[in-house]
Short mmCIF file of C-alpha atoms and ligand atoms in Angstrom, two decimals:
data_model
loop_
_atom_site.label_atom_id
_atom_site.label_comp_id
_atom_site.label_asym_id
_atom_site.label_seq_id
_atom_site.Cartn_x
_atom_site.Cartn_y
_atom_site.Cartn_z
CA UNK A 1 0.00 0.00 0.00
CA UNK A 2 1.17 3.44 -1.00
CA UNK A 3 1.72 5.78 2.28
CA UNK A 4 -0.69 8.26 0.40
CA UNK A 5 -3.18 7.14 -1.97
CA UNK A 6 -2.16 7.89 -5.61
CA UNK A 7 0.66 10.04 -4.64
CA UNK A 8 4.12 8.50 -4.16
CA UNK A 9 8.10 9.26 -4.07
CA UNK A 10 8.90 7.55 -7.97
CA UNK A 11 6.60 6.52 -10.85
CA UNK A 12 8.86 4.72 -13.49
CA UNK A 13 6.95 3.80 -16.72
CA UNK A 14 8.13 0.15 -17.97
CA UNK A 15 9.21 -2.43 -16.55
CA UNK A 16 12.00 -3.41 -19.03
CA UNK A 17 15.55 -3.61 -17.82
CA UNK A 18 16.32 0.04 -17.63
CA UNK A 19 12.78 0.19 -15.33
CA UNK A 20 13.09 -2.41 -13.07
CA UNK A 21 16.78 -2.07 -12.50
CA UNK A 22 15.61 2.12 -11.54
CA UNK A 23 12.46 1.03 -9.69
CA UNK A 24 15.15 -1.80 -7.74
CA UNK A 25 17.70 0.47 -6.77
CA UNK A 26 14.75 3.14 -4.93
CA UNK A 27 13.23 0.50 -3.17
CA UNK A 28 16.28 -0.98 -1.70
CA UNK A 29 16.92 2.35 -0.83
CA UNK A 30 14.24 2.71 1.49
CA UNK A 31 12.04 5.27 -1.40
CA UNK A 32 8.33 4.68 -2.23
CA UNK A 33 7.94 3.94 -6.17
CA UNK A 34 5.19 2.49 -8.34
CA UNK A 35 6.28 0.52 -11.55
CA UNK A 36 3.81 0.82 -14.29
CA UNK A 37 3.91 -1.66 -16.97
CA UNK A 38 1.52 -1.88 -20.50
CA UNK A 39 2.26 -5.47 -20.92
CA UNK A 40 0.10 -8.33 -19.27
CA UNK A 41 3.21 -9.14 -17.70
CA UNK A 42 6.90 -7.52 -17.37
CA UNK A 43 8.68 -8.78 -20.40
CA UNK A 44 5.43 -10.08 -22.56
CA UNK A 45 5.81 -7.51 -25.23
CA UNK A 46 9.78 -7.39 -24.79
CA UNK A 47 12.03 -8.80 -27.99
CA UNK A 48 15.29 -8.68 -28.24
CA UNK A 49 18.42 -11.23 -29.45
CA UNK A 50 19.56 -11.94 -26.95
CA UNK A 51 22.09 -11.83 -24.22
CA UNK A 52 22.75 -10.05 -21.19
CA UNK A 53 26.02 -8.97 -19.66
CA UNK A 54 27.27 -10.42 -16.43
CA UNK A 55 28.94 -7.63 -15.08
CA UNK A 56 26.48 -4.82 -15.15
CA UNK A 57 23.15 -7.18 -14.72
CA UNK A 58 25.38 -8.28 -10.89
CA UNK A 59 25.41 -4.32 -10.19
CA UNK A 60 21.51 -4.73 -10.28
CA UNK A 61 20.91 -8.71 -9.30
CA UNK A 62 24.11 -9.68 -7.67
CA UNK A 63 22.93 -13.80 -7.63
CA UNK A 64 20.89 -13.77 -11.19
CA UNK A 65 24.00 -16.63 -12.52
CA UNK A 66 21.87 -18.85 -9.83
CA UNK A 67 18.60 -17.45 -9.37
CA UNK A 68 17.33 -15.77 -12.75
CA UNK A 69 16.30 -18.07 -15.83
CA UNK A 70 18.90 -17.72 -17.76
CA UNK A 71 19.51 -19.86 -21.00
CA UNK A 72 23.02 -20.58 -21.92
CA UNK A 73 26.26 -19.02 -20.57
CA UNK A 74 27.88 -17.76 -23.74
CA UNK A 75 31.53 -19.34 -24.41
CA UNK A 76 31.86 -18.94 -28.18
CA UNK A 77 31.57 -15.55 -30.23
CA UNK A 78 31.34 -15.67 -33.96
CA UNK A 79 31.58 -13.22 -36.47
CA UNK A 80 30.23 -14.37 -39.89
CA UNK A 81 30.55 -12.38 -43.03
CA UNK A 82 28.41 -13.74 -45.82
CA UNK A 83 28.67 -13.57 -49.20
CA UNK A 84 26.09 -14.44 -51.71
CA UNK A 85 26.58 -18.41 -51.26
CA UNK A 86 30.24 -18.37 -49.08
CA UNK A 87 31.05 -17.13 -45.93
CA UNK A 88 34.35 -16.78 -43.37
CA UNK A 89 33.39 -16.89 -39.97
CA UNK A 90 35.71 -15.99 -37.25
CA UNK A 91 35.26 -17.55 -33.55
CA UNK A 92 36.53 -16.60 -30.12
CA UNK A 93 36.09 -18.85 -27.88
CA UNK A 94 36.53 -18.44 -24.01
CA UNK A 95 35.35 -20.33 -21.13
CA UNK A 96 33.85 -17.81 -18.90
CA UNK A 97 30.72 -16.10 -17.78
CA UNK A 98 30.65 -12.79 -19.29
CA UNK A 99 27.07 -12.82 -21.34
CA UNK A 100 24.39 -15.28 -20.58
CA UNK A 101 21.38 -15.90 -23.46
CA UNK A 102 18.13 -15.34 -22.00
CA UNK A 103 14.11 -15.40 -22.94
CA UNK A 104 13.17 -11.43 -22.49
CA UNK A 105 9.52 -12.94 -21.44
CA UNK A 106 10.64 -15.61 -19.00
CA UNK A 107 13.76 -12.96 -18.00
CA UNK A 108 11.87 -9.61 -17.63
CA UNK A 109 9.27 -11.23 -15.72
CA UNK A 110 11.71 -12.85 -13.15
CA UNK A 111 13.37 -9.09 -12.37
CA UNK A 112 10.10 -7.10 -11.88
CA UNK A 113 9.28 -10.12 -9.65
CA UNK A 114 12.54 -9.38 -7.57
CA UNK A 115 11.33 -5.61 -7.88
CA UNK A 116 8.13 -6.47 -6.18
CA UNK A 117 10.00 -8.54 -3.26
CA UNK A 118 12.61 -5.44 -2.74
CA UNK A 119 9.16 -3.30 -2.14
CA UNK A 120 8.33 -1.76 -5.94
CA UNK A 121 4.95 -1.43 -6.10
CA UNK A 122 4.23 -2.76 -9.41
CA UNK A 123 1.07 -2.33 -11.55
CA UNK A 124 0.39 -4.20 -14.58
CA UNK A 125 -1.64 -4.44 -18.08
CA UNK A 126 -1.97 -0.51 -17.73
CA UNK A 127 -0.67 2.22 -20.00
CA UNK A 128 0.32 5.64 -19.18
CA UNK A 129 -1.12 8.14 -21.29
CA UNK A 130 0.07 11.68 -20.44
CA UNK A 131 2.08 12.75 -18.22
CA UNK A 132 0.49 15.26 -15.61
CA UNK A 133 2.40 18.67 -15.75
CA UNK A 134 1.65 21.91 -13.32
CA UNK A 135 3.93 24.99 -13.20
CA UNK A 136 6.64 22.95 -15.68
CA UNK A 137 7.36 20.71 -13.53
CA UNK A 138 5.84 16.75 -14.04
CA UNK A 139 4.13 15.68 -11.18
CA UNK A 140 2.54 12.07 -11.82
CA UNK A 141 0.59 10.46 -14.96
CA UNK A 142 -2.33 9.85 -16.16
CA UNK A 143 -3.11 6.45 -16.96
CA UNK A 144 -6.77 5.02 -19.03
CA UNK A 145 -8.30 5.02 -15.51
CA UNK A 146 -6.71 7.35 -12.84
CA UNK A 147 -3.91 9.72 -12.20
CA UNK A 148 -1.42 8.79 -10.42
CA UNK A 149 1.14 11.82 -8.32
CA UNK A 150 4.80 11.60 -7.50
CA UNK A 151 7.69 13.70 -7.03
CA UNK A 152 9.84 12.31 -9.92
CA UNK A 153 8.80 10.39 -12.93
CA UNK A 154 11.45 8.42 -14.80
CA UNK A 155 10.30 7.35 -17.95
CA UNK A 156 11.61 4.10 -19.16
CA UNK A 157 8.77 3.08 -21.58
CA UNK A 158 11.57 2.24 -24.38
CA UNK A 159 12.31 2.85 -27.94
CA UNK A 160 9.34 4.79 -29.34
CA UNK A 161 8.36 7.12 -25.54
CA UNK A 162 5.85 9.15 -26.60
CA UNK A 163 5.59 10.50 -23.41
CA UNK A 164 9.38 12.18 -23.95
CA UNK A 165 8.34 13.30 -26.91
CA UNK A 166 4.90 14.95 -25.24
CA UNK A 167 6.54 16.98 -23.23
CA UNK A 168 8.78 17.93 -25.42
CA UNK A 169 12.39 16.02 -24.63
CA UNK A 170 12.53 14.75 -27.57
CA UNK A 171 10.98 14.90 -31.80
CA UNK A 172 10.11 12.54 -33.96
CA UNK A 173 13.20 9.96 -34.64
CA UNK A 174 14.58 9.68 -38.33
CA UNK A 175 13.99 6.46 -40.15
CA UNK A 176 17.87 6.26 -40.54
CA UNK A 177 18.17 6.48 -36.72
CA UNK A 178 15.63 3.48 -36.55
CA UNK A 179 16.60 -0.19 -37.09
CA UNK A 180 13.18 -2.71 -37.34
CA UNK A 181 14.15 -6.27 -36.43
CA UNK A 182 12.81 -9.48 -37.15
CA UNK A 183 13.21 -12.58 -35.48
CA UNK A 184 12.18 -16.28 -34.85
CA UNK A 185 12.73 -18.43 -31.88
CA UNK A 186 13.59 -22.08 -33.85
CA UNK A 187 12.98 -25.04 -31.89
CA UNK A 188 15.16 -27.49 -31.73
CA UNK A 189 16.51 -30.19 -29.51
CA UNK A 190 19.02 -29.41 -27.09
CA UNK A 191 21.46 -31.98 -27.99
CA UNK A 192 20.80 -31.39 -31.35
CA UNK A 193 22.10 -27.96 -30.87
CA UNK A 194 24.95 -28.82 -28.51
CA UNK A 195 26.00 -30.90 -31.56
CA UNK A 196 25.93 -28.73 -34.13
CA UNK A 197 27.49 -25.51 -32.31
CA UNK A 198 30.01 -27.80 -30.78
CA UNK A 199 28.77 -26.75 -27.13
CA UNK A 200 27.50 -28.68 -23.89
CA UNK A 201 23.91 -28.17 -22.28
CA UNK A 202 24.66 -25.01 -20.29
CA UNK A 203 26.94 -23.40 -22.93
CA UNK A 204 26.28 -21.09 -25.97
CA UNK A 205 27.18 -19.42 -29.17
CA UNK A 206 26.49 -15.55 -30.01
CA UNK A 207 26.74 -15.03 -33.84
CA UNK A 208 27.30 -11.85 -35.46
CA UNK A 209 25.98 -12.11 -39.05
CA UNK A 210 27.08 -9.14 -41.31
CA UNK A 211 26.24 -9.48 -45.32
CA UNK A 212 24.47 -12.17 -46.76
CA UNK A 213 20.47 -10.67 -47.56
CA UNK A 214 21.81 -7.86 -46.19
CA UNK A 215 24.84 -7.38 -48.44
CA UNK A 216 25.08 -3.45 -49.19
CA UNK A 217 22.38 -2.47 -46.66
CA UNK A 218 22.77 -1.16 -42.89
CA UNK A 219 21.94 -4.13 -41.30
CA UNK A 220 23.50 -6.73 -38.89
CA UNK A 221 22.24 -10.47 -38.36
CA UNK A 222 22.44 -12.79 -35.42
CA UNK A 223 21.98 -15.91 -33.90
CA UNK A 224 21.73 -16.88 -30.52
CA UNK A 225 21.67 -20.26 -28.57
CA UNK A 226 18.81 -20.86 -26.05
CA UNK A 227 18.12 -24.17 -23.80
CA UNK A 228 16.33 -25.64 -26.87
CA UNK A 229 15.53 -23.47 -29.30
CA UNK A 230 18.04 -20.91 -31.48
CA UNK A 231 17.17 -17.26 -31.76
CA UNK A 232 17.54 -15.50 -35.28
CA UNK A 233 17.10 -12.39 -36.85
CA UNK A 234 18.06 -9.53 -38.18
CA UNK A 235 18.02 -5.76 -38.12
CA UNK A 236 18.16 -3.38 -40.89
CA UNK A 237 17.90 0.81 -40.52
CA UNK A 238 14.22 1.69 -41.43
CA UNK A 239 15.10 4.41 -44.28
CA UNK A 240 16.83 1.59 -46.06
CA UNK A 241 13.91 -1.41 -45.61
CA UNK A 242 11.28 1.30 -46.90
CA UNK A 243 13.60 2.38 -49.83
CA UNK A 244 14.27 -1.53 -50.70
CA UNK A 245 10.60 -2.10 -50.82
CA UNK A 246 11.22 -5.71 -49.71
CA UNK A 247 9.78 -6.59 -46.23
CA UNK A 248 12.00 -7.48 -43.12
CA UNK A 249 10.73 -11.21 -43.13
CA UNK A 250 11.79 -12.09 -46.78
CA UNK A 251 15.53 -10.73 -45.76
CA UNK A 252 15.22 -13.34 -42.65
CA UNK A 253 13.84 -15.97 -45.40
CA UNK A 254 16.62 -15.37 -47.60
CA UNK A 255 19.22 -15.34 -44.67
CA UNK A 256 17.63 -19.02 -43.11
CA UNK A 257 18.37 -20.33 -46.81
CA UNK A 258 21.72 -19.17 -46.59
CA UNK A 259 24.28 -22.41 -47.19
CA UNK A 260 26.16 -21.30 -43.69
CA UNK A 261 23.10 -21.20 -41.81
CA UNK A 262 20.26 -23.51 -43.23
CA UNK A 263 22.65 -26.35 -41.42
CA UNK A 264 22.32 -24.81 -38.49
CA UNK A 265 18.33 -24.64 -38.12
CA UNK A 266 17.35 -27.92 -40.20
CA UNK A 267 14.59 -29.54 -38.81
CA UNK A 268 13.48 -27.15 -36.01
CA UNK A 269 9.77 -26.00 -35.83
CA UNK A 270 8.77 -21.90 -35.73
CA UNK A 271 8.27 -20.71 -32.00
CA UNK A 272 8.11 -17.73 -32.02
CA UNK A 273 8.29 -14.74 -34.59
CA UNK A 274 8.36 -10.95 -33.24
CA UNK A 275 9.38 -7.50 -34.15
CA UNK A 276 10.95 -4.74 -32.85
CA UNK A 277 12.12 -1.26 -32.88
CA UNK A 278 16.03 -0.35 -32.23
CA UNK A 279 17.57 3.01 -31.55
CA UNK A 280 20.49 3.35 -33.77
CA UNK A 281 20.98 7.32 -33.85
CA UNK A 282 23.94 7.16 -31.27
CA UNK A 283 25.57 9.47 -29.34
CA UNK A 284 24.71 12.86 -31.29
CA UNK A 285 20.80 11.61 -31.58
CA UNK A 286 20.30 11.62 -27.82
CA UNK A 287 17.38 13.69 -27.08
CA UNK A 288 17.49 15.86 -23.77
CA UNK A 289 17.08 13.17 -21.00
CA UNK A 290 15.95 15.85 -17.66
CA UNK A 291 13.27 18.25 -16.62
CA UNK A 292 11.63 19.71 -14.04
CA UNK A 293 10.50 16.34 -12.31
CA UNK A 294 11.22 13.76 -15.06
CA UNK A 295 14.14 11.84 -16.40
CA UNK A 296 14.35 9.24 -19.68
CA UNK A 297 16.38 5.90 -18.94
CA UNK A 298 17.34 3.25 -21.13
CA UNK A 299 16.25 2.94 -24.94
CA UNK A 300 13.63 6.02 -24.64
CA UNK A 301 16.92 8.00 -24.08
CA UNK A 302 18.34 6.67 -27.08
CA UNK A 303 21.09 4.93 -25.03
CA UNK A 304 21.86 1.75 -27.15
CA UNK A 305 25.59 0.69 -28.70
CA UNK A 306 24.53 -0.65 -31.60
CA UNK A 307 28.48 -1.79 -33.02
CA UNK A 308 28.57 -4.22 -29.57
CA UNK A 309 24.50 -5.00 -29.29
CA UNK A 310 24.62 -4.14 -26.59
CA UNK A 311 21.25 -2.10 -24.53
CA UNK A 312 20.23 -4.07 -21.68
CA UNK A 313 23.49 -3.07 -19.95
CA UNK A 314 23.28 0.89 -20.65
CA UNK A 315 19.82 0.22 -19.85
CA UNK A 316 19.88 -0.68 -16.37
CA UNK A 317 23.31 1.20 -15.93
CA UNK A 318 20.72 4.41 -16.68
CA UNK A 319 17.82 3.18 -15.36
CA UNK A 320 20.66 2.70 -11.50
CA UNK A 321 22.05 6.09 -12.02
CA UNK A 322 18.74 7.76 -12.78
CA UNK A 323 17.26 6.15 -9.34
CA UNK A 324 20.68 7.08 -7.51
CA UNK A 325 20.26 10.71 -8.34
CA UNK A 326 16.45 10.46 -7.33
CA UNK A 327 17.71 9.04 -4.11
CA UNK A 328 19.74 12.40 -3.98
CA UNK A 329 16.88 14.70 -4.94
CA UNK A 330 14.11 13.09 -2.67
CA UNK A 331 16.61 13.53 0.50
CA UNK A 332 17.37 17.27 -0.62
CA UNK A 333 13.49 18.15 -1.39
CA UNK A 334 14.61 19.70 -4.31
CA UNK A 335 13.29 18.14 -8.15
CA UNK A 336 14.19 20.95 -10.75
CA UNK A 337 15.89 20.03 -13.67
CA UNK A 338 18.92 21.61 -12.41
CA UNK A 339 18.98 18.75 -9.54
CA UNK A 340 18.44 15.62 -12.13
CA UNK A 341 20.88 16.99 -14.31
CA UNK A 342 23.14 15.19 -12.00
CA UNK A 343 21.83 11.95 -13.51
CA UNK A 344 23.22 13.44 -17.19
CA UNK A 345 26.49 14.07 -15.11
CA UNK A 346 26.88 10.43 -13.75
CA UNK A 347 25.80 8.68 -17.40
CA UNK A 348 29.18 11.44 -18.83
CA UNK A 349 31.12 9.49 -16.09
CA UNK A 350 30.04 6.33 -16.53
CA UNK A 351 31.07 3.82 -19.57
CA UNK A 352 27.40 4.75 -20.57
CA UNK A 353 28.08 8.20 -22.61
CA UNK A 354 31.71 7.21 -22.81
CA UNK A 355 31.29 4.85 -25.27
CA UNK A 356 28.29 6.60 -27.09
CA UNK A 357 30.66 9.33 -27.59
CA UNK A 358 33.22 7.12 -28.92
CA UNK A 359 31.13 5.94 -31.96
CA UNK A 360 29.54 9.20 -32.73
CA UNK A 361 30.81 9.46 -35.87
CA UNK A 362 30.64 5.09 -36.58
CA UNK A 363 26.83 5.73 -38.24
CA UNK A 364 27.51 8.92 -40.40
CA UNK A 365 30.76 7.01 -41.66
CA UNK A 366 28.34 4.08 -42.23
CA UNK A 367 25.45 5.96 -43.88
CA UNK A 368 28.18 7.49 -46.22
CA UNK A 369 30.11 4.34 -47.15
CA UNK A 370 27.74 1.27 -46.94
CA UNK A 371 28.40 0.19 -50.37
CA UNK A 372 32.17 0.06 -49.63
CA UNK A 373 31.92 -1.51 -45.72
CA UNK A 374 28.74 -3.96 -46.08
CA UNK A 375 28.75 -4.92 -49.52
CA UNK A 376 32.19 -4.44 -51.61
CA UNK A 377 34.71 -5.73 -48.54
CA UNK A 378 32.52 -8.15 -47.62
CA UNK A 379 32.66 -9.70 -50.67
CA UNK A 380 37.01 -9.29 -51.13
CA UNK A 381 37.39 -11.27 -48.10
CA UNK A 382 35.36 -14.29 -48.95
CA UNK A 383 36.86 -14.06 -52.46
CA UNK A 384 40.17 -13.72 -50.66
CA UNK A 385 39.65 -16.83 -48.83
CA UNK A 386 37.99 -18.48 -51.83
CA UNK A 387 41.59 -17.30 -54.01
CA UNK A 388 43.65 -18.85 -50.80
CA UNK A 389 42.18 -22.22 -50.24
CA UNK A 390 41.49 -23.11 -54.26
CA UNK A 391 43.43 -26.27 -55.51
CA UNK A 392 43.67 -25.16 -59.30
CA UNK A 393 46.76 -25.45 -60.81
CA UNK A 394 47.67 -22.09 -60.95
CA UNK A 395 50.63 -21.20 -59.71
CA UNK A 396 49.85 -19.22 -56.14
CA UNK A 397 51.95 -16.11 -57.10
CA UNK A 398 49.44 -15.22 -60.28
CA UNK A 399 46.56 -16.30 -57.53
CA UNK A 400 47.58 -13.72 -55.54
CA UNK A 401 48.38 -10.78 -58.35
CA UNK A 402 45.39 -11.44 -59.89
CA UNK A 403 43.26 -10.74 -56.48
CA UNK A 404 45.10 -7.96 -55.77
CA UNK A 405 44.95 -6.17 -59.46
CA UNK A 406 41.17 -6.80 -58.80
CA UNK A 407 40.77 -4.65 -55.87
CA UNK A 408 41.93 -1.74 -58.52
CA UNK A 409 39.86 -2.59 -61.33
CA UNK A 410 36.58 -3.57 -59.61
CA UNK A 411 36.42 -0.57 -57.51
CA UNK A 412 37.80 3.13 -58.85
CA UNK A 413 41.15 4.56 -57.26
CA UNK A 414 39.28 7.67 -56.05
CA UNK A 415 36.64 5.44 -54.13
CA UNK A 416 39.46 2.87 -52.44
CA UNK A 417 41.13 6.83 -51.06
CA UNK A 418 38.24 7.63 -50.17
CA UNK A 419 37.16 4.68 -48.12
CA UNK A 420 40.84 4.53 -46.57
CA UNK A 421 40.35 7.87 -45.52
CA UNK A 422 37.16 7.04 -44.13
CA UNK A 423 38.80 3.99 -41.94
CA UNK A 424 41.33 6.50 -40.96
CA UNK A 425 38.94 9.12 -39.86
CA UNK A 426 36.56 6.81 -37.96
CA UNK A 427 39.98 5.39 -36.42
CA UNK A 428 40.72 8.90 -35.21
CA UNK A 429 37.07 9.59 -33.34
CA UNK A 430 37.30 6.40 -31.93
CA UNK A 431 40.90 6.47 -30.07
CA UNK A 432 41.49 10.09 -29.40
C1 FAD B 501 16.02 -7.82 -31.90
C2 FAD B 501 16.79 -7.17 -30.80
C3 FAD B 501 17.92 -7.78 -30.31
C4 FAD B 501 18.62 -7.21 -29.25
N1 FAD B 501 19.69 -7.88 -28.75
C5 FAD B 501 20.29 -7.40 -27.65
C6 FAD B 501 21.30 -8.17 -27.00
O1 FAD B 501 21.64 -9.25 -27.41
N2 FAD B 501 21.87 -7.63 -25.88
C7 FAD B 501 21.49 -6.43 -25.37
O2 FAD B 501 22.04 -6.01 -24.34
N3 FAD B 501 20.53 -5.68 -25.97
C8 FAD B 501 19.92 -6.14 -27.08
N4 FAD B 501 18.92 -5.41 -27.67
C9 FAD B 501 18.58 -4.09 -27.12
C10 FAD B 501 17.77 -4.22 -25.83
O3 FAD B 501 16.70 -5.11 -26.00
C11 FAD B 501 17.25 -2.86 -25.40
O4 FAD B 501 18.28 -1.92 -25.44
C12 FAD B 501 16.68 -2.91 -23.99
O5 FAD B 501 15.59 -3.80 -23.94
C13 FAD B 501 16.22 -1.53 -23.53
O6 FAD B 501 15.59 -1.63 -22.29
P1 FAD B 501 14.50 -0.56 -21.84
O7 FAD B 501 14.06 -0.98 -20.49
O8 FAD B 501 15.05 0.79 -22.03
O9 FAD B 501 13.33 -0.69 -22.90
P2 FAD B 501 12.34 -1.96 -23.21
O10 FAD B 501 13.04 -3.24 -22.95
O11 FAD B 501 11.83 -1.68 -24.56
O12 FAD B 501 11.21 -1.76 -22.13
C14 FAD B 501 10.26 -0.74 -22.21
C15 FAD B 501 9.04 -1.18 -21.42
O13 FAD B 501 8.14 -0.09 -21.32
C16 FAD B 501 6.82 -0.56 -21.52
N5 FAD B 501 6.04 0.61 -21.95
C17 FAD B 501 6.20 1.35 -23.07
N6 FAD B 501 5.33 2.37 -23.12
C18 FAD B 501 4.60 2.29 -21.98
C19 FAD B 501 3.54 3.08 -21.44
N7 FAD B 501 3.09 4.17 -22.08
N8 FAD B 501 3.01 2.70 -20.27
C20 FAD B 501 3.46 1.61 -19.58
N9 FAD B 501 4.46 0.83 -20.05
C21 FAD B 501 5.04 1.17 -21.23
C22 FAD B 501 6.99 -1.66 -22.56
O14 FAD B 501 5.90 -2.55 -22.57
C23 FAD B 501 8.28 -2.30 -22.10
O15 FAD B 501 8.07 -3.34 -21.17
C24 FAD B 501 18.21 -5.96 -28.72
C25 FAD B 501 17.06 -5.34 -29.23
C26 FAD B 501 16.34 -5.94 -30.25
C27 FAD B 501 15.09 -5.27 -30.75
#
């Protein structure tokens, strides 16, 4: 029961990672908050690859490796570039813990439970509408039935918040700063997978799948292991997918019929098959995340690293900071915009913005040269590897010329300067 009725210290909207892990960290800390949540349950209209990160998910559940249903502990990391009908895939493998697969549904629902048992009072199946201002300052929400009052709302409704853009935070995102993605959950057995990606029952595989459907386009792949069933999809900037006129699922059909990954699924049965959005603006597309009363966590602040997949980590890592300074503001009585900004000051100091900032200039290099980096490389390294490992009778040194000379005739002078000098630029923003 709230101490007052329909007022209360926190309202956080969605109970996704960057959410929960805000709603958590006020509880624990003795504050009042209410977690509101559309879905029927925490996680039931979550999608995502995926896997989580050890590291940052202890910060927020320091025993989830034994307590939170988790799917496979990833010990294999593959990067696949496919071509047309060829691929080379490169693998790291290490036996550790660092990223664990997991079921967002099964997941999500698990963490708002531990929520509710730290003392979040959590409210289901209802939507928040509008957010309640009075002399510019946000004071609670307005959901289909009731309003509800607080002193800070911290909006971590994801991807698309409309409420951020309501009151202004933030406009209407660009279709290149968008990525839709498809995927399927594949059933399969489990030792049938633990056979074919060379893994045992608790252990998994991550793929990274650049090329293949997507050859030329801003898009990324991936394939994930689960307890018995393989996660795959794919992601591809929405300015491109509307401009190829070709929907999302025939890129996923065309990448399940791909030689190096038809193997892979044979035989397993359609689970599951979802969509979802993706921020992909980066660093210099983050909207304004404080105001008077309110702060944006997670993927509604645009807060995703889209080069590593990785989201659930910046999202809770927001979603802790943003509670931490609430913590700070509640105890001082004081909720203007010039207090929160000391959650925008914490995210600067944390890895968070750090390594936003150090690929804020990886999608305007991408936009500019996606012909060159997803399409025309791609393609030289397979044929590199095809040149290498052929048996033809041709003696190795003419092998060898003749791939080179090709990089100069199949692609103009001025354009292999100018994607160098690309490289070398990107290099640049991204070490200094
Ligand atoms: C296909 C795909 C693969 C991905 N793979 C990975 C991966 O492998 N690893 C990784 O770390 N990240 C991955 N990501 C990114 C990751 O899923 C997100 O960054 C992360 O979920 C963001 O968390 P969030 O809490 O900010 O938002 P979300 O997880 O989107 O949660 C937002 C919540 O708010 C609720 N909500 C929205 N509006 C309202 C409202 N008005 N009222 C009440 N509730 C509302 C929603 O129902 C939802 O539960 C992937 C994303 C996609 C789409």
């Amino acid at each position: 029961m709230l101490k007052q009725e329909n007022k209360t210290d926190v309202i956080v909207v969605g109970a996704g990672p960057a959410g929960v892990a805000c709603a958590i960290t006020l509880a624990r800390s003795g504050k009042e908050v209410v977690l509101i949540e559309r879905g029927l349950f925490a996680g039931s209209k979550n999608v995502f690859g995926g896997a989580i990160y050890t590291q940052p998910t202890k910060e927020i559940f320091p025993d989830f490796e034994t307590t939170a249903p988790v799917e496979r502990r990833t010990v294999q990391h593959n990067f696949a570039i496919l071509g047309e009908v060829d691929s080379t895939t490169i693998s790291y493998r290490k036996n550790d813990n660092s990223s664990y697969s997991v079921i967002r549904g099964k997941f999500d629902r698990w963490a708002a439970n531990e929520a509710k048992k730290a003392g979040v009072y959590l409210v289901e199946e209802t939507v928040v509408r509008e957010l309640i201002k009075e002399k510019n300052k946000i004071i609670g929400v307005k959901t289909e039935l009731e309003k509800f009052y607080s002193d800070i709302v911290i909006l971590a409704d994801g991807v698309n918040s409309l409420l951020a853009k309501q009151i202004g935070l933030r406009k209407d995102i660009n279709t290149k700063d968008i990525a839709l993605s498809v995927k399927e959950v594949i059933k399969l057995d489990k030792d049938v997978i633990n056979q074919r990606f060379n893994v045992k029952d608790s252990e998994g595989v991550i793929t990274e799948i650049f090329g293949g459907s997507m050859l030329g386009l801003l898009g990324l792949g991936f394939m994930y292991t689960n307890k018995d069933s393989v996660t795959l999809g794919l992601g591809i900037t929405l300015n491109e997918l509307v401009d190829s006129k070709i929907s999302p699922y025939e890129y996923l059909e065309q990448l399940k019929q791909h030689p190096s990954i038809a193997p892979l699924i044979e035989g397993g049965t359609l689970k599951e098959y979802s969509a979802h959005l993706i921020p992909e603006g980066g660093y210099k597309k983050i909207p304004k995340l404080v105001d008077n009363g309110v702060m944006v966590v997670g993927d509604a602040g645009m807060l995703v690293n889209n080069l590593h997949w990785e989201g659930t980590n910046l999202a809770m890592i927001s979603g802790k900071l943003a509670a931490e300074t609430a913590i700070e503001a509640l105890n001082n009585n004081d909720f203007s915009k010039k207090m929160l900004s000391l959650y925008e000051n914490k995210l600067k100091e944390s890895f968070v913005l750090k390594d936003m900032k150090t690929y804020k200039d990886l999608m305007d290099t991408m936009h500019s040269r996606k012909m060159a980096f997803l399409s025309y490389y791609f393609k030289k390294i397979n044929a590199f590897f095809e040149m290498f490992t052929s048996v033809n009778s041709i003696p190795k040194k003419e092998n060898f010329r003749g791939f080179i000379k090709s990089i100069f005739t199949d692609r103009k002078p001025i354009e292999l300067v100018k994607d160098c000098f690309a490289v070398l630029k990107l290099l640049w923003s991204i070490l200094l």
